[in-house]
GROMACS .gro file of C-alpha atoms in nm:
model
  467
    1UNK     CA    1   0.000   0.000   0.000
    2UNK     CA    2   0.124   0.350  -0.086
    3UNK     CA    3   0.158   0.548   0.238
    4UNK     CA    4   0.351   0.877   0.216
    5UNK     CA    5   0.561   0.908   0.530
    6UNK     CA    6   0.873   1.049   0.693
    7UNK     CA    7   1.050   1.008   1.024
    8UNK     CA    8   1.207   1.297   1.213
    9UNK     CA    9   1.502   1.157   1.407
   10UNK     CA   10   1.808   1.309   1.575
   11UNK     CA   11   2.159   1.229   1.701
   12UNK     CA   12   2.045   1.279   2.062
   13UNK     CA   13   1.757   1.374   2.289
   14UNK     CA   14   1.705   1.747   2.319
   15UNK     CA   15   1.770   1.813   1.951
   16UNK     CA   16   1.427   1.967   1.890
   17UNK     CA   17   1.238   1.671   1.739
   18UNK     CA   18   0.909   1.723   1.923
   19UNK     CA   19   0.878   2.095   1.858
   20UNK     CA   20   0.971   2.064   1.490
   21UNK     CA   21   0.734   1.767   1.452
   22UNK     CA   22   0.448   1.972   1.596
   23UNK     CA   23   0.533   2.271   1.378
   24UNK     CA   24   0.546   2.053   1.069
   25UNK     CA   25   0.212   1.888   1.154
   26UNK     CA   26   0.054   2.232   1.194
   27UNK     CA   27   0.207   2.343   0.865
   28UNK     CA   28   0.056   2.042   0.688
   29UNK     CA   29  -0.284   2.127   0.835
   30UNK     CA   30  -0.249   2.487   0.724
   31UNK     CA   31  -0.186   2.360   0.371
   32UNK     CA   32  -0.506   2.156   0.377
   33UNK     CA   33  -0.341   1.821   0.437
   34UNK     CA   34  -0.467   1.551   0.673
   35UNK     CA   35  -0.159   1.425   0.863
   36UNK     CA   36  -0.121   1.127   1.095
   37UNK     CA   37   0.129   1.134   1.381
   38UNK     CA   38   0.327   0.858   1.551
   39UNK     CA   39   0.587   0.838   1.827
   40UNK     CA   40   0.867   0.583   1.828
   41UNK     CA   41   0.898   0.412   2.164
   42UNK     CA   42   0.698   0.410   2.488
   43UNK     CA   43   0.678   0.786   2.550
   44UNK     CA   44   0.336   0.923   2.654
   45UNK     CA   45   0.389   1.298   2.650
   46UNK     CA   46   0.509   1.363   2.294
   47UNK     CA   47   0.192   1.205   2.146
   48UNK     CA   48  -0.012   1.446   2.364
   49UNK     CA   49   0.154   1.734   2.178
   50UNK     CA   50   0.087   1.567   1.842
   51UNK     CA   51  -0.277   1.521   1.941
   52UNK     CA   52  -0.308   1.883   2.049
   53UNK     CA   53  -0.193   1.991   1.703
   54UNK     CA   54  -0.378   1.753   1.471
   55UNK     CA   55  -0.689   1.707   1.684
   56UNK     CA   56  -0.683   1.326   1.667
   57UNK     CA   57  -0.492   1.074   1.878
   58UNK     CA   58  -0.126   1.011   1.802
   59UNK     CA   59  -0.007   0.649   1.820
   60UNK     CA   60   0.303   0.483   1.966
   61UNK     CA   61   0.507   0.243   1.753
   62UNK     CA   62   0.752   0.026   1.945
   63UNK     CA   63   0.942  -0.271   1.804
   64UNK     CA   64   1.010  -0.405   2.154
   65UNK     CA   65   0.640  -0.437   2.221
   66UNK     CA   66   0.535  -0.575   1.881
   67UNK     CA   67   0.683  -0.783   1.599
   68UNK     CA   68   0.729  -0.663   1.242
   69UNK     CA   69   0.381  -0.747   1.117
   70UNK     CA   70   0.194  -0.606   1.418
   71UNK     CA   71   0.404  -0.289   1.404
   72UNK     CA   72   0.324  -0.241   1.037
   73UNK     CA   73  -0.042  -0.320   1.099
   74UNK     CA   74  -0.070  -0.061   1.378
   75UNK     CA   75   0.102   0.196   1.158
   76UNK     CA   76  -0.086   0.112   0.842
   77UNK     CA   77  -0.439   0.111   0.980
   78UNK     CA   78  -0.394   0.476   1.085
   79UNK     CA   79  -0.164   0.593   0.805
   80UNK     CA   80  -0.402   0.481   0.532
   81UNK     CA   81  -0.652   0.741   0.656
   82UNK     CA   82  -0.399   1.024   0.614
   83UNK     CA   83  -0.237   1.223   0.334
   84UNK     CA   84   0.103   1.205   0.502
   85UNK     CA   85   0.238   1.042   0.818
   86UNK     CA   86   0.505   1.185   1.048
   87UNK     CA   87   0.691   0.951   1.280
   88UNK     CA   88   0.884   1.121   1.561
   89UNK     CA   89   1.195   0.930   1.669
   90UNK     CA   90   1.309   0.859   2.023
   91UNK     CA   91   1.639   0.954   2.190
   92UNK     CA   92   1.936   0.928   1.952
   93UNK     CA   93   1.863   0.760   1.619
   94UNK     CA   94   2.053   0.437   1.693
   95UNK     CA   95   1.986   0.431   2.070
   96UNK     CA   96   1.811   0.107   2.161
   97UNK     CA   97   1.762  -0.149   2.435
   98UNK     CA   98   2.040  -0.171   2.690
   99UNK     CA   99   2.225   0.133   2.561
  100UNK     CA  100   2.452  -0.078   2.342
  101UNK     CA  101   2.208  -0.215   2.083
  102UNK     CA  102   1.989  -0.067   1.811
  103UNK     CA  103   1.699  -0.296   1.908
  104UNK     CA  104   1.377  -0.093   1.947
  105UNK     CA  105   1.553   0.223   1.827
  106UNK     CA  106   1.427   0.482   1.579
  107UNK     CA  107   1.662   0.319   1.329
  108UNK     CA  108   1.491  -0.019   1.374
  109UNK     CA  109   1.145   0.134   1.337
  110UNK     CA  110   1.256   0.310   1.018
  111UNK     CA  111   1.368  -0.027   0.882
  112UNK     CA  112   1.052  -0.210   0.987
  113UNK     CA  113   0.824   0.055   0.833
  114UNK     CA  114   1.062   0.134   0.544
  115UNK     CA  115   1.034   0.503   0.621
  116UNK     CA  116   1.262   0.781   0.482
  117UNK     CA  117   1.438   0.958   0.770
  118UNK     CA  118   1.513   1.328   0.810
  119UNK     CA  119   1.792   1.379   1.064
  120UNK     CA  120   1.736   1.686   1.283
  121UNK     CA  121   2.082   1.807   1.383
  122UNK     CA  122   2.121   2.060   1.664
  123UNK     CA  123   2.389   2.278   1.503
  124UNK     CA  124   2.411   2.533   1.784
  125UNK     CA  125   2.777   2.628   1.831
  126UNK     CA  126   2.885   2.428   1.525
  127UNK     CA  127   2.979   2.501   1.165
  128UNK     CA  128   3.185   2.265   0.948
  129UNK     CA  129   3.187   2.000   1.225
  130UNK     CA  130   2.827   1.930   1.134
  131UNK     CA  131   2.950   1.756   0.817
  132UNK     CA  132   3.146   1.469   0.981
  133UNK     CA  133   2.870   1.428   1.238
  134UNK     CA  134   2.614   1.366   0.965
  135UNK     CA  135   2.863   1.152   0.773
  136UNK     CA  136   2.908   0.929   1.076
  137UNK     CA  137   2.534   0.863   1.098
  138UNK     CA  138   2.516   0.787   0.727
  139UNK     CA  139   2.809   0.547   0.739
  140UNK     CA  140   2.735   0.368   1.067
  141UNK     CA  141   2.455   0.163   0.911
  142UNK     CA  142   2.433   0.150   0.532
  143UNK     CA  143   2.057   0.085   0.556
  144UNK     CA  144   1.995   0.382   0.786
  145UNK     CA  145   1.713   0.521   0.566
  146UNK     CA  146   1.851   0.872   0.634
  147UNK     CA  147   1.757   1.068   0.321
  148UNK     CA  148   1.753   1.428   0.441
  149UNK     CA  149   1.884   1.671   0.704
  150UNK     CA  150   1.739   1.969   0.891
  151UNK     CA  151   1.980   2.196   1.078
  152UNK     CA  152   1.829   2.323   1.404
  153UNK     CA  153   1.933   2.629   1.607
  154UNK     CA  154   2.150   2.783   1.338
  155UNK     CA  155   2.148   3.111   1.148
  156UNK     CA  156   2.041   3.172   0.791
  157UNK     CA  157   2.396   3.271   0.700
  158UNK     CA  158   2.557   2.962   0.852
  159UNK     CA  159   2.292   2.743   0.692
  160UNK     CA  160   2.354   2.889   0.347
  161UNK     CA  161   2.723   2.803   0.381
  162UNK     CA  162   2.673   2.453   0.523
  163UNK     CA  163   2.394   2.341   0.288
  164UNK     CA  164   2.619   2.341  -0.019
  165UNK     CA  165   2.905   2.176   0.173
  166UNK     CA  166   2.686   1.896   0.310
  167UNK     CA  167   2.513   1.822  -0.021
  168UNK     CA  168   2.841   1.818  -0.215
  169UNK     CA  169   3.041   1.606   0.029
  170UNK     CA  170   2.771   1.369   0.153
  171UNK     CA  171   2.525   1.358  -0.137
  172UNK     CA  172   2.228   1.401   0.092
  173UNK     CA  173   1.950   1.657   0.062
  174UNK     CA  174   1.948   1.941   0.316
  175UNK     CA  175   1.584   2.030   0.368
  176UNK     CA  176   1.616   2.356   0.555
  177UNK     CA  177   1.701   2.500   0.893
  178UNK     CA  178   1.533   2.627   1.210
  179UNK     CA  179   1.675   2.938   1.377
  180UNK     CA  180   1.716   2.964   1.750
  181UNK     CA  181   1.376   3.063   1.897
  182UNK     CA  182   1.391   3.068   2.280
  183UNK     CA  183   1.031   3.195   2.295
  184UNK     CA  184   0.912   2.872   2.125
  185UNK     CA  185   1.066   2.621   2.367
  186UNK     CA  186   0.875   2.370   2.584
  187UNK     CA  187   0.962   2.328   2.952
  188UNK     CA  188   1.053   1.993   3.110
  189UNK     CA  189   1.014   1.827   3.450
  190UNK     CA  190   1.113   1.496   3.615
  191UNK     CA  191   0.926   1.270   3.369
  192UNK     CA  192   1.001   1.474   3.057
  193UNK     CA  193   0.818   1.761   2.892
  194UNK     CA  194   0.534   1.931   3.074
  195UNK     CA  195   0.198   1.829   2.932
  196UNK     CA  196   0.026   2.040   2.662
  197UNK     CA  197  -0.257   2.149   2.892
  198UNK     CA  198  -0.005   2.323   3.117
  199UNK     CA  199   0.112   2.557   2.839
  200UNK     CA  200  -0.137   2.841   2.810
  201UNK     CA  201  -0.003   2.976   2.481
  202UNK     CA  202   0.084   2.643   2.316
  203UNK     CA  203  -0.149   2.697   2.021
  204UNK     CA  204   0.003   3.037   1.953
  205UNK     CA  205   0.356   2.893   1.977
  206UNK     CA  206   0.282   2.612   1.732
  207UNK     CA  207   0.116   2.847   1.484
  208UNK     CA  208   0.416   3.082   1.497
  209UNK     CA  209   0.651   2.788   1.449
  210UNK     CA  210   0.452   2.665   1.149
  211UNK     CA  211   0.475   3.009   0.991
  212UNK     CA  212   0.850   3.011   1.053
  213UNK     CA  213   0.898   2.663   0.906
  214UNK     CA  214   0.717   2.774   0.589
  215UNK     CA  215   1.002   3.020   0.541
  216UNK     CA  216   1.299   2.807   0.648
  217UNK     CA  217   1.221   2.450   0.539
  218UNK     CA  218   1.201   2.297   0.193
  219UNK     CA  219   0.843   2.179   0.229
  220UNK     CA  220   0.810   2.056  -0.128
  221UNK     CA  221   1.131   1.857  -0.079
  222UNK     CA  222   0.981   1.701   0.235
  223UNK     CA  223   0.663   1.608   0.046
  224UNK     CA  224   0.872   1.457  -0.233
  225UNK     CA  225   1.070   1.251   0.018
  226UNK     CA  226   0.751   1.127   0.187
  227UNK     CA  227   0.609   1.023  -0.150
  228UNK     CA  228   0.925   0.825  -0.228
  229UNK     CA  229   0.847   0.582   0.055
  230UNK     CA  230   0.807   0.227  -0.075
  231UNK     CA  231   0.476   0.042  -0.061
  232UNK     CA  232   0.416  -0.123   0.275
  233UNK     CA  233   0.236  -0.455   0.326
  234UNK     CA  234   0.108  -0.637   0.634
  235UNK     CA  235  -0.146  -0.893   0.748
  236UNK     CA  236  -0.440  -0.772   0.955
  237UNK     CA  237  -0.428  -0.865   1.323
  238UNK     CA  238  -0.734  -1.054   1.445
  239UNK     CA  239  -0.835  -1.010   1.808
  240UNK     CA  240  -1.100  -1.189   2.020
  241UNK     CA  241  -1.430  -1.016   2.079
  242UNK     CA  242  -1.691  -1.026   2.354
  243UNK     CA  243  -2.002  -1.174   2.192
  244UNK     CA  244  -2.320  -0.999   2.300
  245UNK     CA  245  -2.669  -1.133   2.249
  246UNK     CA  246  -2.953  -0.911   2.135
  247UNK     CA  247  -3.029  -0.660   2.408
  248UNK     CA  248  -2.701  -0.710   2.592
  249UNK     CA  249  -2.485  -0.404   2.653
  250UNK     CA  250  -2.109  -0.374   2.614
  251UNK     CA  251  -1.917  -0.387   2.943
  252UNK     CA  252  -1.867  -0.030   3.071
  253UNK     CA  253  -1.507   0.031   3.171
  254UNK     CA  254  -1.437   0.341   3.376
  255UNK     CA  255  -1.103   0.497   3.284
  256UNK     CA  256  -0.939   0.763   3.498
  257UNK     CA  257  -0.836   1.057   3.279
  258UNK     CA  258  -0.749   1.410   3.390
  259UNK     CA  259  -0.439   1.618   3.471
  260UNK     CA  260  -0.322   1.360   3.726
  261UNK     CA  261  -0.389   1.050   3.513
  262UNK     CA  262  -0.300   1.117   3.151
  263UNK     CA  263  -0.053   0.845   3.045
  264UNK     CA  264  -0.229   0.600   2.816
  265UNK     CA  265  -0.142   0.415   2.496
  266UNK     CA  266  -0.413   0.498   2.244
  267UNK     CA  267  -0.384   0.152   2.089
  268UNK     CA  268  -0.462  -0.002   2.429
  269UNK     CA  269  -0.793   0.185   2.440
  270UNK     CA  270  -0.881   0.104   2.082
  271UNK     CA  271  -0.801  -0.263   2.138
  272UNK     CA  272  -1.039  -0.271   2.434
  273UNK     CA  273  -1.309  -0.109   2.222
  274UNK     CA  274  -1.245  -0.347   1.934
  275UNK     CA  275  -1.289  -0.636   2.177
  276UNK     CA  276  -1.628  -0.498   2.277
  277UNK     CA  277  -1.573  -0.258   2.567
  278UNK     CA  278  -1.737   0.079   2.621
  279UNK     CA  279  -1.483   0.324   2.766
  280UNK     CA  280  -1.624   0.582   3.008
  281UNK     CA  281  -1.382   0.848   3.131
  282UNK     CA  282  -1.391   0.990   3.484
  283UNK     CA  283  -1.171   1.220   3.690
  284UNK     CA  284  -1.045   1.115   4.035
  285UNK     CA  285  -0.932   1.477   4.068
  286UNK     CA  286  -1.258   1.660   3.985
  287UNK     CA  287  -1.554   1.417   3.988
  288UNK     CA  288  -1.733   1.356   4.315
  289UNK     CA  289  -1.872   1.016   4.211
  290UNK     CA  290  -1.795   0.735   3.969
  291UNK     CA  291  -1.994   0.698   3.647
  292UNK     CA  292  -2.301   0.477   3.688
  293UNK     CA  293  -2.319   0.107   3.606
  294UNK     CA  294  -1.944   0.043   3.568
  295UNK     CA  295  -1.831  -0.314   3.506
  296UNK     CA  296  -1.458  -0.254   3.541
  297UNK     CA  297  -1.203   0.015   3.611
  298UNK     CA  298  -0.865   0.120   3.468
  299UNK     CA  299  -0.632   0.367   3.637
  300UNK     CA  300  -0.333   0.451   3.418
  301UNK     CA  301  -0.030   0.660   3.511
  302UNK     CA  302   0.045   1.029   3.501
  303UNK     CA  303   0.141   1.288   3.760
  304UNK     CA  304  -0.068   1.210   4.072
  305UNK     CA  305   0.223   1.325   4.288
  306UNK     CA  306   0.164   1.681   4.163
  307UNK     CA  307  -0.198   1.666   4.279
  308UNK     CA  308  -0.165   1.449   4.591
  309UNK     CA  309  -0.343   1.691   4.824
  310UNK     CA  310  -0.635   1.748   4.587
  311UNK     CA  311  -0.672   1.375   4.518
  312UNK     CA  312  -0.667   1.301   4.888
  313UNK     CA  313  -0.933   1.562   4.968
  314UNK     CA  314  -1.171   1.428   4.702
  315UNK     CA  315  -1.290   1.166   4.950
  316UNK     CA  316  -1.624   1.079   4.791
  317UNK     CA  317  -1.486   0.924   4.475
  318UNK     CA  318  -1.198   0.767   4.670
  319UNK     CA  319  -1.448   0.582   4.885
  320UNK     CA  320  -1.655   0.471   4.584
  321UNK     CA  321  -1.344   0.331   4.413
  322UNK     CA  322  -1.245   0.150   4.732
  323UNK     CA  323  -1.589  -0.002   4.779
  324UNK     CA  324  -1.613  -0.111   4.415
  325UNK     CA  325  -1.275  -0.287   4.428
  326UNK     CA  326  -1.349  -0.446   4.766
  327UNK     CA  327  -1.676  -0.580   4.622
  328UNK     CA  328  -1.473  -0.749   4.349
  329UNK     CA  329  -1.499  -0.513   4.051
  330UNK     CA  330  -1.224  -0.603   3.797
  331UNK     CA  331  -0.954  -0.339   3.767
  332UNK     CA  332  -0.615  -0.258   3.618
  333UNK     CA  333  -0.381   0.001   3.772
  334UNK     CA  334  -0.044   0.117   3.643
  335UNK     CA  335   0.225   0.339   3.793
  336UNK     CA  336   0.046   0.659   3.902
  337UNK     CA  337  -0.286   0.474   3.916
  338UNK     CA  338  -0.121   0.210   4.136
  339UNK     CA  339   0.016   0.487   4.361
  340UNK     CA  340  -0.335   0.632   4.394
  341UNK     CA  341  -0.462   0.299   4.528
  342UNK     CA  342  -0.198   0.292   4.804
  343UNK     CA  343  -0.266   0.374   5.169
  344UNK     CA  344  -0.063   0.694   5.140
  345UNK     CA  345   0.126   0.887   4.873
  346UNK     CA  346   0.389   1.158   4.902
  347UNK     CA  347   0.384   1.474   4.696
  348UNK     CA  348   0.693   1.636   4.543
  349UNK     CA  349   0.775   1.804   4.878
  350UNK     CA  350   0.758   1.480   5.078
  351UNK     CA  351   0.418   1.550   5.237
  352UNK     CA  352   0.211   1.232   5.289
  353UNK     CA  353  -0.158   1.213   5.201
  354UNK     CA  354  -0.414   0.934   5.247
  355UNK     CA  355  -0.518   0.769   4.922
  356UNK     CA  356  -0.776   0.501   4.827
  357UNK     CA  357  -0.618   0.240   5.053
  358UNK     CA  358  -0.695  -0.087   4.873
  359UNK     CA  359  -0.323  -0.158   4.827
  360UNK     CA  360  -0.116  -0.216   5.140
  361UNK     CA  361   0.167   0.023   5.071
  362UNK     CA  362   0.297   0.376   5.095
  363UNK     CA  363   0.411   0.550   4.777
  364UNK     CA  364   0.717   0.768   4.829
  365UNK     CA  365   0.955   0.982   4.623
  366UNK     CA  366   1.303   0.862   4.530
  367UNK     CA  367   1.601   1.056   4.398
  368UNK     CA  368   1.637   0.868   4.070
  369UNK     CA  369   1.451   0.659   3.814
  370UNK     CA  370   1.355   0.320   3.954
  371UNK     CA  371   1.373  -0.001   3.749
  372UNK     CA  372   1.378   0.215   3.436
  373UNK     CA  373   1.319   0.065   3.092
  374UNK     CA  374   1.165  -0.224   2.903
  375UNK     CA  375   1.065  -0.545   3.079
  376UNK     CA  376   0.896  -0.874   2.997
  377UNK     CA  377   0.643  -0.994   3.256
  378UNK     CA  378   0.558  -1.356   3.333
  379UNK     CA  379   0.412  -1.551   3.625
  380UNK     CA  380   0.432  -1.892   3.786
  381UNK     CA  381   0.115  -1.838   3.990
  382UNK     CA  382  -0.231  -1.972   3.915
  383UNK     CA  383  -0.547  -1.761   3.886
  384UNK     CA  384  -0.387  -1.462   3.715
  385UNK     CA  385  -0.492  -1.258   3.412
  386UNK     CA  386  -0.153  -1.357   3.274
  387UNK     CA  387  -0.117  -1.733   3.234
  388UNK     CA  388   0.189  -1.940   3.320
  389UNK     CA  389   0.294  -2.013   2.963
  390UNK     CA  390   0.267  -1.648   2.852
  391UNK     CA  391   0.433  -1.312   2.885
  392UNK     CA  392   0.333  -0.951   2.833
  393UNK     CA  393   0.570  -0.665   2.759
  394UNK     CA  394   0.584  -0.343   2.952
  395UNK     CA  395   0.789  -0.036   3.039
  396UNK     CA  396   0.874   0.135   3.369
  397UNK     CA  397   0.955   0.503   3.412
  398UNK     CA  398   0.904   0.654   3.757
  399UNK     CA  399   1.079   0.853   4.028
  400UNK     CA  400   0.850   0.711   4.296
  401UNK     CA  401   0.837   0.370   4.462
  402UNK     CA  402   0.623   0.191   4.718
  403UNK     CA  403   0.676  -0.019   5.028
  404UNK     CA  404   0.484  -0.306   4.863
  405UNK     CA  405   0.531  -0.363   4.488
  406UNK     CA  406   0.361  -0.704   4.490
  407UNK     CA  407   0.509  -1.037   4.384
  408UNK     CA  408   0.252  -1.206   4.159
  409UNK     CA  409   0.440  -1.133   3.835
  410UNK     CA  410   0.808  -1.161   3.751
  411UNK     CA  411   0.985  -0.886   3.554
  412UNK     CA  412   1.294  -0.946   3.343
  413UNK     CA  413   1.505  -0.694   3.156
  414UNK     CA  414   1.567  -0.771   2.786
  415UNK     CA  415   1.943  -0.751   2.839
  416UNK     CA  416   2.161  -0.838   3.137
  417UNK     CA  417   2.057  -1.012   3.456
  418UNK     CA  418   1.805  -0.760   3.587
  419UNK     CA  419   1.491  -0.926   3.725
  420UNK     CA  420   1.248  -0.878   4.012
  421UNK     CA  421   0.900  -0.965   4.136
  422UNK     CA  422   0.623  -0.709   4.106
  423UNK     CA  423   0.249  -0.648   4.062
  424UNK     CA  424  -0.044  -0.742   4.283
  425UNK     CA  425  -0.251  -0.975   4.067
  426UNK     CA  426  -0.546  -1.207   4.053
  427UNK     CA  427  -0.788  -1.352   3.798
  428UNK     CA  428  -0.965  -1.020   3.752
  429UNK     CA  429  -0.706  -0.754   3.842
  430UNK     CA  430  -0.344  -0.644   3.813
  431UNK     CA  431  -0.186  -0.344   3.986
  432UNK     CA  432   0.176  -0.233   3.980
  433UNK     CA  433   0.428   0.009   3.837
  434UNK     CA  434   0.476  -0.144   3.487
  435UNK     CA  435   0.295   0.020   3.195
  436UNK     CA  436   0.153  -0.271   2.991
  437UNK     CA  437   0.124  -0.275   2.614
  438UNK     CA  438  -0.181  -0.487   2.531
  439UNK     CA  439  -0.089  -0.578   2.172
  440UNK     CA  440   0.209  -0.771   2.309
  441UNK     CA  441  -0.049  -1.016   2.453
  442UNK     CA  442  -0.413  -0.937   2.359
  443UNK     CA  443  -0.535  -1.242   2.554
  444UNK     CA  444  -0.433  -1.074   2.880
  445UNK     CA  445  -0.669  -0.781   2.837
  446UNK     CA  446  -0.940  -1.001   2.681
  447UNK     CA  447  -0.946  -1.206   3.003
  448UNK     CA  448  -0.982  -0.880   3.193
  449UNK     CA  449  -1.272  -0.783   2.968
  450UNK     CA  450  -1.438  -1.124   3.018
  451UNK     CA  451  -1.413  -1.075   3.394
  452UNK     CA  452  -1.582  -0.737   3.346
  453UNK     CA  453  -1.856  -0.908   3.145
  454UNK     CA  454  -1.906  -1.157   3.429
  455UNK     CA  455  -1.929  -0.869   3.679
  456UNK     CA  456  -2.182  -0.700   3.451
  457UNK     CA  457  -2.400  -1.010   3.441
  458UNK     CA  458  -2.392  -1.039   3.821
  459UNK     CA  459  -2.472  -0.668   3.858
  460UNK     CA  460  -2.765  -0.690   3.618
  461UNK     CA  461  -2.900  -0.997   3.801
  462UNK     CA  462  -2.891  -0.813   4.134
  463UNK     CA  463  -3.055  -0.504   3.980
  464UNK     CA  464  -3.332  -0.720   3.832
  465UNK     CA  465  -3.398  -0.892   4.165
  466UNK     CA  466  -3.407  -0.558   4.349
  467UNK     CA  467  -3.656  -0.413   4.099
   0.00000   0.00000   0.00000
């Protein structure tokens, strides 16, 4: 299938990929195009910026989580709806699992999706040295897919000198430059960039950047490069589905989503819906009660530590969540959602606040990332959503920990000897720090959904008897 596409990658983090990606997406919209956006790797925040620009969800693509066909399928089913797709790389272009491999890197994703790559080079404080830097990336892997270069944080004069030099010596197209624009930067915090909703003038910044890029980038050259992408083929992925009889309703799954709980893989939600779930959002921060007639609950991660006092004071919904779980409602909780279910949670200043209290632990701040990176989860215990002969892939990224991480699942790093027990689990719930990617084992979340369907049937029976 013909799918015009490019990847924006860089030699290192902090090179300006996210901002330029957002500006380019806005530029495409301004030109009447319908773009699709993707993020390489497990990052949650960059897709939020993509979504803010294009108005539709941005997707993650991660070759650790999914094999070649599933990765292409997840890309293709969204890309075929668009005029052009933009994939934003992660970290440095060749940076992969373990720090010494290119597994799960932007480079590997470019190979798997056969996508032309534009290398965004932060040229601040550099002139001719940019040439050997680019040359090194071109020569390191002959199948790099690097077809173009954008010079970031440089002047028009320096760019005009370097463009000819780079194209003559390296035979690669230079597709423009971006001048230094301190007023168009995005602030960061302990888990990465601040979220889009925290930037009051984000829309104005992106519009200004798009106008700037119209002047400084070779947009027609970028379109030409995207259209040079080879046809991409894949086999559709079939997933199980909850079969409903006439008159039966889809299981209603309450999903926490607000400023405190905003980390969620879009493909996870769409997989649940494809399997037959109805997703109903609620806010543990603002809502006083849970939505009615829920059959299951999901609490994903985010920044609950920034809102610990407010979450603690919202006692009505805390108590409803506690009662629902204690009655046996199926639930999944990850990272920040897991912290919210603890007995107490610290805020960023070390103040402790009472939380839901269905998990026997206290969440506390640490001084560094804990158990950071990709993991594969398995279990040797019976009566779990994850079966003994299976695994599910996940990622951890948190500066907090808890006094009780659970021990129902076993985590193993993809490289080295790192391994540990984690997650509180049962046949209808799992709660722990790992962020799960459902397409790495759709049966896991289908079992969760079946347990929600069973809860629904029991709830409806009780309601009928009471009426």
